[in-house]
mmCIF file of C-alpha atoms and ligand atoms in Angstrom:
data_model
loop_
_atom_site.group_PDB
_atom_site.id
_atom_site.type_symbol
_atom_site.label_atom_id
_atom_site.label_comp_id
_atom_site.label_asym_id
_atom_site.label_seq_id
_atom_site.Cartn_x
_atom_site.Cartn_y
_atom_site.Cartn_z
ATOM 1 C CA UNK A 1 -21.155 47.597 -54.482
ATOM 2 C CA UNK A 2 -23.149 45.175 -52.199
ATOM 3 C CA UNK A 3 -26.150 47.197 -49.826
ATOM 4 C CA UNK A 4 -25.201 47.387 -46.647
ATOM 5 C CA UNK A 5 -27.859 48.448 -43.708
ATOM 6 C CA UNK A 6 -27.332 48.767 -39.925
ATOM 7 C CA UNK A 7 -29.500 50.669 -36.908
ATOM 8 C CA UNK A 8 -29.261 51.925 -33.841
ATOM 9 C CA UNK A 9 -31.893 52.704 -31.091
ATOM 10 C CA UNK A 10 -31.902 56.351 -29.634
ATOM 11 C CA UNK A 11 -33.037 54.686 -26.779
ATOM 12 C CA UNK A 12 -30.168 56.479 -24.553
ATOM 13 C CA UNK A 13 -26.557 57.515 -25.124
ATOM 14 C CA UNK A 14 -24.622 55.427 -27.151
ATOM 15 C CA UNK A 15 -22.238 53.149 -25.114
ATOM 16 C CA UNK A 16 -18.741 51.944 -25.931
ATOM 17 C CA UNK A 17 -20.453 48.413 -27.014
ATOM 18 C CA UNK A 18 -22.400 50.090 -29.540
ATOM 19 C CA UNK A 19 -19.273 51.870 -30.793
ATOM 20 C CA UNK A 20 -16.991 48.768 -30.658
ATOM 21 C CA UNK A 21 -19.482 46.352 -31.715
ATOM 22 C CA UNK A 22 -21.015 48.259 -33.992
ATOM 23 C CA UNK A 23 -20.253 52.012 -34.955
ATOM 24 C CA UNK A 24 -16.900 51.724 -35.284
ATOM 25 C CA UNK A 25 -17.306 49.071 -37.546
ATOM 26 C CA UNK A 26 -19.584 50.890 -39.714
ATOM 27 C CA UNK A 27 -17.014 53.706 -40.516
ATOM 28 C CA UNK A 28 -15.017 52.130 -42.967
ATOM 29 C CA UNK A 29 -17.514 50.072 -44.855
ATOM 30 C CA UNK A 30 -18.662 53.378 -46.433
ATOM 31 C CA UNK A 31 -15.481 53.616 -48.692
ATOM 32 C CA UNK A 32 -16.297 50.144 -50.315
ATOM 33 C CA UNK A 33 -20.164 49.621 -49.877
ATOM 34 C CA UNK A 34 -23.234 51.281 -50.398
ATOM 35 C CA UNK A 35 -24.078 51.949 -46.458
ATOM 36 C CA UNK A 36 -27.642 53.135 -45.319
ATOM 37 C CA UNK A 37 -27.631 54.006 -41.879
ATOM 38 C CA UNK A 38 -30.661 54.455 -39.230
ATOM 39 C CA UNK A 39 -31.398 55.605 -35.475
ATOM 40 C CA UNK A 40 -34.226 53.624 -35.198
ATOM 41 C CA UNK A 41 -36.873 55.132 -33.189
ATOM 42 C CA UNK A 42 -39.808 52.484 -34.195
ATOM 43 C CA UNK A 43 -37.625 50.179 -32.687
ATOM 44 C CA UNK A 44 -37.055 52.341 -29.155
ATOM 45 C CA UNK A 45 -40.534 52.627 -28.443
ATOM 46 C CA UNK A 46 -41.128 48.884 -27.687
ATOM 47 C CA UNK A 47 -39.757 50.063 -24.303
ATOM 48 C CA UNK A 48 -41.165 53.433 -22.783
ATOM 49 C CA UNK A 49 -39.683 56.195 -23.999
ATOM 50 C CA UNK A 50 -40.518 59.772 -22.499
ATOM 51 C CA UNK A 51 -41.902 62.027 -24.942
ATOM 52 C CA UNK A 52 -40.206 65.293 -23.697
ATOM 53 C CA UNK A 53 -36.721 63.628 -24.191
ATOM 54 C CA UNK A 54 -37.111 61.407 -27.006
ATOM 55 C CA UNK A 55 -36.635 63.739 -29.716
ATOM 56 C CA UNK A 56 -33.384 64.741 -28.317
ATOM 57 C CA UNK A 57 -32.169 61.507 -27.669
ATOM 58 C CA UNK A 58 -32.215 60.667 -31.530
ATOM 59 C CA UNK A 59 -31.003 63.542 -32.312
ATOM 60 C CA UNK A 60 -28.381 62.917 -30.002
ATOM 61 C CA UNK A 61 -27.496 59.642 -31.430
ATOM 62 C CA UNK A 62 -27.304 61.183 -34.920
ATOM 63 C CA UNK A 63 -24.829 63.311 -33.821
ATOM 64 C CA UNK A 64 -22.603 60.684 -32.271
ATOM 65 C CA UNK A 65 -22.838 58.342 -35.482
ATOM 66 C CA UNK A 66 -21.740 61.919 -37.393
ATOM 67 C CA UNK A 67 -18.917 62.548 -34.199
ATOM 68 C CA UNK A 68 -18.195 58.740 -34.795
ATOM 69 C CA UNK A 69 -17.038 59.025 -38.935
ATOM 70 C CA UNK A 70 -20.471 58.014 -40.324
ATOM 71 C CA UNK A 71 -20.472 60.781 -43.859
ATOM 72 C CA UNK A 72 -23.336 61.371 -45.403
ATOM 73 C CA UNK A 73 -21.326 62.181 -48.502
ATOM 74 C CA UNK A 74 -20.623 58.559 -48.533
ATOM 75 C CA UNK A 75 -23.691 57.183 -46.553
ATOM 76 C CA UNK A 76 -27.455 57.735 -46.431
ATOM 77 C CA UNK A 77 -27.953 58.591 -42.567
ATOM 78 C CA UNK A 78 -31.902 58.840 -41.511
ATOM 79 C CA UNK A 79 -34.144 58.356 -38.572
ATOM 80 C CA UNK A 80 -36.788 55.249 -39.339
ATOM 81 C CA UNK A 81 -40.268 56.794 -38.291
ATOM 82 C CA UNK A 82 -39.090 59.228 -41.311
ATOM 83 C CA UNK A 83 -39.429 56.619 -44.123
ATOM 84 C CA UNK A 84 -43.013 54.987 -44.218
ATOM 85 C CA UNK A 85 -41.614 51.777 -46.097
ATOM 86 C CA UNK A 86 -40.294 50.347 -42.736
ATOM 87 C CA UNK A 87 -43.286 49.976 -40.815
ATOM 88 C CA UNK A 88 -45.624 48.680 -43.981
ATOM 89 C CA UNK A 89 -43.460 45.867 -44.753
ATOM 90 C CA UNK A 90 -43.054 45.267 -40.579
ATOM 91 C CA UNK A 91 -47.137 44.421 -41.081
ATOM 92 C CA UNK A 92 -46.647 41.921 -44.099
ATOM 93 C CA UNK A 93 -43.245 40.301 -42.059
ATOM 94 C CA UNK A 94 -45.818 40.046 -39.041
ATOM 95 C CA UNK A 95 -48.007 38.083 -40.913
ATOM 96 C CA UNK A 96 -44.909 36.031 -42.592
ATOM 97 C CA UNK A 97 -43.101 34.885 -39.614
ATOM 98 C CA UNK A 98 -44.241 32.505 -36.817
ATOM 99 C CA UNK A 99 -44.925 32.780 -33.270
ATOM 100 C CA UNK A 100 -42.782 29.513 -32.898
ATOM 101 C CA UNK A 101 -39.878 31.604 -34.040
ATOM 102 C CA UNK A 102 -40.795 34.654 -31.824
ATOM 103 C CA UNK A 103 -40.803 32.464 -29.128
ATOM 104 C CA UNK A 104 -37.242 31.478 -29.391
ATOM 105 C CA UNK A 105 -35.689 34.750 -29.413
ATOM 106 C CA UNK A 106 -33.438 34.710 -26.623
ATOM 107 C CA UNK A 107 -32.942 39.196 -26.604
ATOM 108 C CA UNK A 108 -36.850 39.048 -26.130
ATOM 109 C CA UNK A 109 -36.377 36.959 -22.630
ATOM 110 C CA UNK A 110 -33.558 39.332 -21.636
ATOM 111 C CA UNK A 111 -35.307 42.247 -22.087
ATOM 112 C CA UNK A 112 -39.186 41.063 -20.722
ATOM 113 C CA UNK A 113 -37.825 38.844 -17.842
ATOM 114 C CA UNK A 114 -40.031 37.724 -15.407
ATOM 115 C CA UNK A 115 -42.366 40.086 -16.751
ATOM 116 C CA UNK A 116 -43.272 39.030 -19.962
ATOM 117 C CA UNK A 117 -46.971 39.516 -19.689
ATOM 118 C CA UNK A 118 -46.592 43.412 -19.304
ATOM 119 C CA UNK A 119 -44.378 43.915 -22.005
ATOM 120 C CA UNK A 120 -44.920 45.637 -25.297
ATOM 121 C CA UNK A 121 -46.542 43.269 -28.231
ATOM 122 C CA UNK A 122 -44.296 45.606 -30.346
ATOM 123 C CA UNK A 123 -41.062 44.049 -27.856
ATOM 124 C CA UNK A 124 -42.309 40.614 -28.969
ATOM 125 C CA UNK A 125 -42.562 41.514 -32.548
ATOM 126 C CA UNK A 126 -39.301 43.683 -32.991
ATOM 127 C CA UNK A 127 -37.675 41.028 -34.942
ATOM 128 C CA UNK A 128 -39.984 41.271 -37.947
ATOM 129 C CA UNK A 129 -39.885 44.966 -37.896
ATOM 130 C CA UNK A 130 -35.653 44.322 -38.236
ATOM 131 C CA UNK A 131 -36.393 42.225 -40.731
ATOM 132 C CA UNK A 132 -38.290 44.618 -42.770
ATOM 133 C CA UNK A 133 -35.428 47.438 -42.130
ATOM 134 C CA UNK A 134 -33.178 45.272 -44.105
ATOM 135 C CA UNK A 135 -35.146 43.565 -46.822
ATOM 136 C CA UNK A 136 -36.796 47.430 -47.897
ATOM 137 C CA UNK A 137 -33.483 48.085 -49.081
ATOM 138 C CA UNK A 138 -32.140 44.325 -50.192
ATOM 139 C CA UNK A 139 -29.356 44.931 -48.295
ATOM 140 C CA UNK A 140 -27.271 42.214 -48.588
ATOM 141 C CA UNK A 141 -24.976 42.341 -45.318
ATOM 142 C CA UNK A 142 -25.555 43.678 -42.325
ATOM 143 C CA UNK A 143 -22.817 44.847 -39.903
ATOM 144 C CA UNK A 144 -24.039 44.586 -35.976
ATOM 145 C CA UNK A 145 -22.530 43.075 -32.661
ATOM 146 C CA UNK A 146 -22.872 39.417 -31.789
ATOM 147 C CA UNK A 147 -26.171 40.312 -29.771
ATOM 148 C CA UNK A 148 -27.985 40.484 -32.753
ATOM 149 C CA UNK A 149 -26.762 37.022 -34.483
ATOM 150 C CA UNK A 150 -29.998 35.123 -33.918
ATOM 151 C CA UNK A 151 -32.383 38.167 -35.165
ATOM 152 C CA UNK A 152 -30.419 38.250 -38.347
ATOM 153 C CA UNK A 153 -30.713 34.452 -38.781
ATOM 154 C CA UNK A 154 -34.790 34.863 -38.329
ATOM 155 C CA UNK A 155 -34.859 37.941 -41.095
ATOM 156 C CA UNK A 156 -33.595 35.221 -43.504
ATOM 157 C CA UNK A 157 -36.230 32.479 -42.369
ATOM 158 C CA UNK A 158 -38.817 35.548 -42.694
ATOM 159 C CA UNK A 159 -37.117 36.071 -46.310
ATOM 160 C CA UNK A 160 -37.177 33.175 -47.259
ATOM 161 C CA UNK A 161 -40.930 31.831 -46.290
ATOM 162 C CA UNK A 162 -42.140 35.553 -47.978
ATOM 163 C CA UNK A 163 -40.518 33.651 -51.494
ATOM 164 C CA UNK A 164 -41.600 30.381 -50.781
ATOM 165 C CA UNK A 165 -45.410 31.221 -49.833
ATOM 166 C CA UNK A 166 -45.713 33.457 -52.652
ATOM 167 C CA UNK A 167 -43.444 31.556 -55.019
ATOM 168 C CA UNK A 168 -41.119 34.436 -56.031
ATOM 169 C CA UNK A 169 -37.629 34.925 -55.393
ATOM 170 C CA UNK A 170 -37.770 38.790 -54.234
ATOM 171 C CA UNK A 171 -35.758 39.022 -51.184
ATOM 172 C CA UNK A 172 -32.019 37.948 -50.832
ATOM 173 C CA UNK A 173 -30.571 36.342 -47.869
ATOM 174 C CA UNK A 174 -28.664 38.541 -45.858
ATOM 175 C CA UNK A 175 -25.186 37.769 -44.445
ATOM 176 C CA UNK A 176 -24.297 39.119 -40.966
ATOM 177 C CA UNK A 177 -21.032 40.868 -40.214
ATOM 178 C CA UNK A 178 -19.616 40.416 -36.652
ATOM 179 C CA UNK A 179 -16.805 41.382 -36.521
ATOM 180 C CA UNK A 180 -13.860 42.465 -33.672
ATOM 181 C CA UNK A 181 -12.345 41.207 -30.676
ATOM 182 C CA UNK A 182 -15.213 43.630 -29.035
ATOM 183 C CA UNK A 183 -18.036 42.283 -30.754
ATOM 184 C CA UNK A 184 -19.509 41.910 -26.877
ATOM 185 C CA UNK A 185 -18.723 44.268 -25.141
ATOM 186 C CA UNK A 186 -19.615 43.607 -21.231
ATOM 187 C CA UNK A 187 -21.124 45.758 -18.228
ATOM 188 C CA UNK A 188 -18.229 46.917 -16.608
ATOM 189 C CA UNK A 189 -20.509 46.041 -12.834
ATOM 190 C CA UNK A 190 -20.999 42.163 -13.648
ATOM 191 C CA UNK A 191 -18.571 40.433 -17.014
ATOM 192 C CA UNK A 192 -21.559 37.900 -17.735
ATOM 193 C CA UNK A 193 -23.937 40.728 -18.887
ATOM 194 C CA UNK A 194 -23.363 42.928 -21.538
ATOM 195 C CA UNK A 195 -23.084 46.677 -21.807
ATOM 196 C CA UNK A 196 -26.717 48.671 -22.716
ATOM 197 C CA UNK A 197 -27.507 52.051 -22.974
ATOM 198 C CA UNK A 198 -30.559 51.355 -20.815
ATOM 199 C CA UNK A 199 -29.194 49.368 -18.059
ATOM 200 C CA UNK A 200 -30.042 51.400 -14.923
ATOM 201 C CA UNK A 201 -26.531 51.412 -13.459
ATOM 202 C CA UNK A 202 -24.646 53.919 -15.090
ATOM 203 C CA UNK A 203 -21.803 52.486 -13.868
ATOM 204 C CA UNK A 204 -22.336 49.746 -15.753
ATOM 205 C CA UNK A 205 -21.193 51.408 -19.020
ATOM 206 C CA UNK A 206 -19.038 53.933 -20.776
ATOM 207 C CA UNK A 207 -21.148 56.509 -22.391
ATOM 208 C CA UNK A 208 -19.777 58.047 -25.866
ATOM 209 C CA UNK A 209 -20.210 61.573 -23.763
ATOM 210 C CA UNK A 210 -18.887 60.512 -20.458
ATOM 211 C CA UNK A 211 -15.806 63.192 -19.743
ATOM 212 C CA UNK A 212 -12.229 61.739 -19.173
ATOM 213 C CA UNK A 213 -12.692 62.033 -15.029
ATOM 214 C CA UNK A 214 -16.327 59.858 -15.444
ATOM 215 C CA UNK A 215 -14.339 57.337 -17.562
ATOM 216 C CA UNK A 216 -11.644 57.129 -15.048
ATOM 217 C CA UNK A 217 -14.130 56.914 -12.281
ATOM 218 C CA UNK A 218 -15.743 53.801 -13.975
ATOM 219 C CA UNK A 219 -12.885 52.260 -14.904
ATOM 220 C CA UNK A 220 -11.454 52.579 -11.276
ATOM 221 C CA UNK A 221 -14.465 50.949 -9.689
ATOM 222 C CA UNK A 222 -14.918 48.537 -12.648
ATOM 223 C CA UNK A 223 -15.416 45.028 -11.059
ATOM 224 C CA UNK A 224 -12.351 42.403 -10.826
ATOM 225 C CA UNK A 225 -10.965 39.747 -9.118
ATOM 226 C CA UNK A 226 -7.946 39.703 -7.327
ATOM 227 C CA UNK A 227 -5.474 37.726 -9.287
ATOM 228 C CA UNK A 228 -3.114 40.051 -11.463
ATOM 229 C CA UNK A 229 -3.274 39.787 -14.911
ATOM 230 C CA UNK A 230 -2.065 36.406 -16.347
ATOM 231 C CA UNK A 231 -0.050 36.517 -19.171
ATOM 232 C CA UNK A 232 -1.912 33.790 -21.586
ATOM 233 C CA UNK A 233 -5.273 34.145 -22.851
ATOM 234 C CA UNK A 234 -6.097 30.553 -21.287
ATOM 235 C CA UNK A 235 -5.694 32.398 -18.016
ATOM 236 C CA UNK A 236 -8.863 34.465 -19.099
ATOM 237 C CA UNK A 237 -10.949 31.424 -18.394
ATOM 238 C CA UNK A 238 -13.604 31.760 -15.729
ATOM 239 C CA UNK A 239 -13.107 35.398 -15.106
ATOM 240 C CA UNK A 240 -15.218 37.815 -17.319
ATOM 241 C CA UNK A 241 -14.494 41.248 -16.142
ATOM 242 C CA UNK A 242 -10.717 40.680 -16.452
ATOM 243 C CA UNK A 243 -11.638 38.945 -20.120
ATOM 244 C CA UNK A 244 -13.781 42.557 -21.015
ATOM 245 C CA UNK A 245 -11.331 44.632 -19.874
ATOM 246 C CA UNK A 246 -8.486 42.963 -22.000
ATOM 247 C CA UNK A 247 -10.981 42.893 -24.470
ATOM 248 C CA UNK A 248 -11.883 46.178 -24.726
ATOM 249 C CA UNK A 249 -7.989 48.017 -24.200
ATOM 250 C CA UNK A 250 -7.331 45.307 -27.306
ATOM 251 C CA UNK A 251 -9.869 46.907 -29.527
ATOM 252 C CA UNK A 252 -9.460 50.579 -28.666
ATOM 253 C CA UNK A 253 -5.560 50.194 -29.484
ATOM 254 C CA UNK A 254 -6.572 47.656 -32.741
ATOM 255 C CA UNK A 255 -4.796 45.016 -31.244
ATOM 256 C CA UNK A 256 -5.369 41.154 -30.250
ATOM 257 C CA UNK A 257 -6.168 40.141 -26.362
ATOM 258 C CA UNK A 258 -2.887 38.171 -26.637
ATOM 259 C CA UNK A 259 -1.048 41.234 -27.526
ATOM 260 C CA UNK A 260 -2.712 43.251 -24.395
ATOM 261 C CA UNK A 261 -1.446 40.089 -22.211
ATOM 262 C CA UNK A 262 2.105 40.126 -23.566
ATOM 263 C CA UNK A 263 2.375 43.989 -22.758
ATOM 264 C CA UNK A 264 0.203 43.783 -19.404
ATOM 265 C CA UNK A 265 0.707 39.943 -17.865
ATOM 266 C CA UNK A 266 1.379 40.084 -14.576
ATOM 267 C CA UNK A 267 0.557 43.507 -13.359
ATOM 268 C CA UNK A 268 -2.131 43.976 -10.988
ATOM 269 C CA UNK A 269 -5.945 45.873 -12.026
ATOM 270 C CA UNK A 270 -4.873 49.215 -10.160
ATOM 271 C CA UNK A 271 -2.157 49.960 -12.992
ATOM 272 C CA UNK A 272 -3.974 47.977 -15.293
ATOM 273 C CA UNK A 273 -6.863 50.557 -15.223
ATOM 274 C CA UNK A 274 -4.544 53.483 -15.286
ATOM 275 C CA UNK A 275 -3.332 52.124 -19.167
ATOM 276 C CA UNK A 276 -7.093 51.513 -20.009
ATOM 277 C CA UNK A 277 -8.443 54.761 -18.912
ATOM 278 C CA UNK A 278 -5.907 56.694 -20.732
ATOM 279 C CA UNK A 279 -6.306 54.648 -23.857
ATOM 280 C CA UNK A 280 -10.193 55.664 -23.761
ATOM 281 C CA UNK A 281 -9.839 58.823 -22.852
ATOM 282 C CA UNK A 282 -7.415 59.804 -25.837
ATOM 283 C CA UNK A 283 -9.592 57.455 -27.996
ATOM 284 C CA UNK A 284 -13.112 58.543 -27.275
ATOM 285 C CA UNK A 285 -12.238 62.132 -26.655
ATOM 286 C CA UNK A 286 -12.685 63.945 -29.936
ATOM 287 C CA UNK A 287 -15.613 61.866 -30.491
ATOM 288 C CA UNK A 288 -17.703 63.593 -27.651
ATOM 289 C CA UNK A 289 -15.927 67.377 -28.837
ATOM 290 C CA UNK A 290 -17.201 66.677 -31.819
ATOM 291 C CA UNK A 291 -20.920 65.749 -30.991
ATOM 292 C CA UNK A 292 -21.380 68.699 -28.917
ATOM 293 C CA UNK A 293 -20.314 70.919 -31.684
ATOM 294 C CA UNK A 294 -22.661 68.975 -33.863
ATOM 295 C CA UNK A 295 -25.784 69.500 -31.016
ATOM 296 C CA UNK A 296 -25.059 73.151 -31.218
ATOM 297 C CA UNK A 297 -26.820 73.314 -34.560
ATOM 298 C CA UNK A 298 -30.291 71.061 -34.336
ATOM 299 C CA UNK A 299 -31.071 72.960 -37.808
ATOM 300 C CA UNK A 300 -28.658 71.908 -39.799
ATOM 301 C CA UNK A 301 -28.227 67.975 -38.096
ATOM 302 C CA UNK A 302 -32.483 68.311 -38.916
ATOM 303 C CA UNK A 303 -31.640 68.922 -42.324
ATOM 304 C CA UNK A 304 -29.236 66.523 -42.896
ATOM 305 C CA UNK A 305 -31.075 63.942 -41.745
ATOM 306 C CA UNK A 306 -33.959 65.012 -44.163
ATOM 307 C CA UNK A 307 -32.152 64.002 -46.677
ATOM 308 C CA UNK A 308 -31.231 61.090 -45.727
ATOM 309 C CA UNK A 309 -34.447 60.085 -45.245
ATOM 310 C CA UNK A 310 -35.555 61.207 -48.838
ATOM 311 C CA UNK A 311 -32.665 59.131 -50.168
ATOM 312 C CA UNK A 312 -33.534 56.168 -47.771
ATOM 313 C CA UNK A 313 -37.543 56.414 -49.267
ATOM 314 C CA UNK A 314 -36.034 57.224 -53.004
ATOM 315 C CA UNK A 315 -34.867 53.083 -52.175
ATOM 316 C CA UNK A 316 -37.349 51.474 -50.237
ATOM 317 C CA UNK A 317 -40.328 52.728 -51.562
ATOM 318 C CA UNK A 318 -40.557 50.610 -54.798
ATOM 319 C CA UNK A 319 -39.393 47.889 -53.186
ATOM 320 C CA UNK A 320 -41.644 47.341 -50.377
ATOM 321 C CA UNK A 321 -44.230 48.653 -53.500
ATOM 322 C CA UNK A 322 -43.667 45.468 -55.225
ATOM 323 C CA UNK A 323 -43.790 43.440 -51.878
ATOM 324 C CA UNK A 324 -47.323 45.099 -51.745
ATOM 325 C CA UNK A 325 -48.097 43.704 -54.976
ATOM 326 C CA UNK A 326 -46.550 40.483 -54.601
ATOM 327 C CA UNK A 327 -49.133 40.224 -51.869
ATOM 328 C CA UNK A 328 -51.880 40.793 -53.312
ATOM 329 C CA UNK A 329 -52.623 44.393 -52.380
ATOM 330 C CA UNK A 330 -54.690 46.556 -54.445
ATOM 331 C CA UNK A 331 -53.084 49.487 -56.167
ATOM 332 C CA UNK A 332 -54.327 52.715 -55.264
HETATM 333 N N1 AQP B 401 -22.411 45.462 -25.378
HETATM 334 C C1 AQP B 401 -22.322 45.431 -26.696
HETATM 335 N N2 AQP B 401 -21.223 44.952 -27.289
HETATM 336 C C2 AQP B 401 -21.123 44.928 -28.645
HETATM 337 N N3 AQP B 401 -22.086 45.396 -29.479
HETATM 338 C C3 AQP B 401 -23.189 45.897 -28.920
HETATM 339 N N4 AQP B 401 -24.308 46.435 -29.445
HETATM 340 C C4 AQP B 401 -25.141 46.812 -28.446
HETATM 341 N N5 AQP B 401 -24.579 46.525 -27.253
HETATM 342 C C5 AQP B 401 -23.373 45.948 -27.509
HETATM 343 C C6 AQP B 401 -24.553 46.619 -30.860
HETATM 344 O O1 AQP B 401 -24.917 47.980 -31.057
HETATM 345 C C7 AQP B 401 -25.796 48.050 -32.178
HETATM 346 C C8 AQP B 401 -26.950 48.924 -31.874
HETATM 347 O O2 AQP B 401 -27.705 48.352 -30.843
HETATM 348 P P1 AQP B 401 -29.150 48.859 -30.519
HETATM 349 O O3 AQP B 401 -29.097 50.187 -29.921
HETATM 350 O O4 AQP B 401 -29.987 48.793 -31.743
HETATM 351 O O5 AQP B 401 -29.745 47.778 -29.548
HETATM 352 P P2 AQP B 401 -29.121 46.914 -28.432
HETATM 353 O O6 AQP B 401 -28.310 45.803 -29.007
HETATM 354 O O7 AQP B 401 -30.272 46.486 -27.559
HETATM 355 O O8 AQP B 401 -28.137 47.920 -27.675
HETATM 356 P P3 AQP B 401 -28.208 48.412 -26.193
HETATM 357 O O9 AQP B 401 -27.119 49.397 -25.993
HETATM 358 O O10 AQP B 401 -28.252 47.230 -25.277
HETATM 359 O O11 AQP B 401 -29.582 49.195 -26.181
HETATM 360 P P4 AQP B 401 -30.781 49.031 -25.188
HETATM 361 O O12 AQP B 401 -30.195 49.218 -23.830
HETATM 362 O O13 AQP B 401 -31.753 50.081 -25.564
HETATM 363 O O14 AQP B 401 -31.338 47.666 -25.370
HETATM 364 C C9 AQP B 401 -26.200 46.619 -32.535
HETATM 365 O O15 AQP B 401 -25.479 46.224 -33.688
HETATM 366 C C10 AQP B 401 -25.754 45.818 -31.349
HETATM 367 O O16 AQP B 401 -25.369 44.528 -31.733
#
């Protein structure tokens, strides 16, 4: 079965684009594919993240992966600052890839804007530390929403200079999965941005443990225009927020945008909204039952994920081990 890896930053409460970009999409995979799954907290910390809260927010998202289907029967489910292997090879990658490349990372503008000079050197380098999440496992595809295209293509230049410089063919390439008719899901306050856990507008966004009046609240207020629906997805052109709200009613009833505009052409946002809302609320209901049930006991989600992490090192020790070597290191 071909290694799969994936992460997720507890860097808030996971939004409907993680679940339809990613989470969702992670579920079924485990049946056919050796999975290894990650709330990656090295990653969240390239942004500030409050001490007092930041334990609970990863525990938090393990418990909506668990709410979401993720198995750790059929997965290995960890948190990243638990497996050592991660951040050594991050130090070898940052010596592998090139500013050059850095600089072209287009999430890395998003997130610094105008304020690049006060941002986190770890921000700047959080590609190579993605890199090393996959390649300490040789995980061969990697399942994440279209955001992340670009940092997957730069984990295979990293790859692939490690061979070349030191003339060994030791990491594979890595194919991306995007997959969905959600595999962008966009802020529900302005269709050109997408939808983050950390944008400061909660409006913005449907949380996993937003209650059915919230959703309906943001789904009411969610921005439109004023034409009614059209009927044909070339009448989607030039209008984002009605293009993310077909999008998303299309993937939550594992449909097709076309199919959304046969049933819905024509009728205006107010009813519109009415069939969304419902559709999330019976959708992404049990999920948020099920993850406060699973916050009721932090012992047992602890343990669980203790395990995971002891299967996650069990992997990606030897490997980044021989990486060391490969380098140059000296054994201790
Ligand atoms: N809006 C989105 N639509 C589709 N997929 C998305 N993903 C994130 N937002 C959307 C996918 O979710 C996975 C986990 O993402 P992450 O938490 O590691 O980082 P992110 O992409 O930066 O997600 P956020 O929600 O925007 O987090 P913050 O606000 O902390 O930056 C990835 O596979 C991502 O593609």
């Amino acid at each position: 079965m071909d290694r799969v890896f994936s992460g997720i930053q507890p860097t808030g409460v996971p939004t409907l684009g993680n679940y339809l970009g990613a989470i969702r999409n992670w579920v079924p995979m485990q049946d056919d594919h050796d999975c290894i799954f990650c709330v990656v907290d090295l990653h969240a910390i390239t942004v500030w993240q409050e001490p007092k809260l930041f334990a609970a927010q990863t525990r938090e998202m393990a418990a909506a992966l668990l709410a979401c289907g993720l198995d750790p029967q059929k997965c290995i489910l960890f948190v990243q600052s638990h497996v050592h292997a991660h951040a050594r090879l991050a130090w070898i990658f940052n010596c592998v890839a090139r500013l050059g490349w850095l600089n072209r990372m287009t999430q890395f503008k998003d997130k610094a804007g105008k304020n690049s000079e006060q941002v986190s050197s770890g921000l700047y380098v959080y590609p190579n530390l993605m890199a090393a999440d996959i390649h300490a496992y040789h995980a061969l595809k990697v399942p994440v929403g279209d955001d992340q295209k670009q940092h997957l293509e730069l984990a295979n230049d990293i790859a692939q200079k490690f061979n070349h410089d030191y003339g060994v063919e030791f990491f594979p390439t890595i194919q991306p999965l995007i997959q969905g008719v959600a595999a962008r899901v966009m802020s529900l306050r302005d269709g050109t941005k997408k939808m983050s856990k950390s944008d400061p507008s909660d409006a913005s966004r449907i949380n996993l443990t937003d209650s059915a009046d919230e959703i309906a609240q943001k789904i009411r207020r969610a921005k439109t225009d004023p034409e009614p629906l059209p009927s044909e997805l070339a009448g989607l052109e030039a209008r984002p927020e009605a293009r993310n709200l077909v999008g998303i009613l299309a993937a939550i009833t594992d449909s097709t945008p076309q199919d959304v505009l046969r049933d819905h052409g024509g009728k205006g946002f107010g009813q519109y909204k009415e069939v969304l809302t419902e559709a999330l609320v019976a959708h992404l209901g049990p999920i948020r039952e099920e993850m406060a049930r699973l916050l009721q006991d932090h012992a047992a989600l602890d343990a669980a994920l203790r395990i995971g992490a002891d299967r996650a090192a069990a992997i990606a020790d030897p490997i980044v081990t021989e990486a060391e070597r490969i380098v140059g290191f000296l054994p201790r």
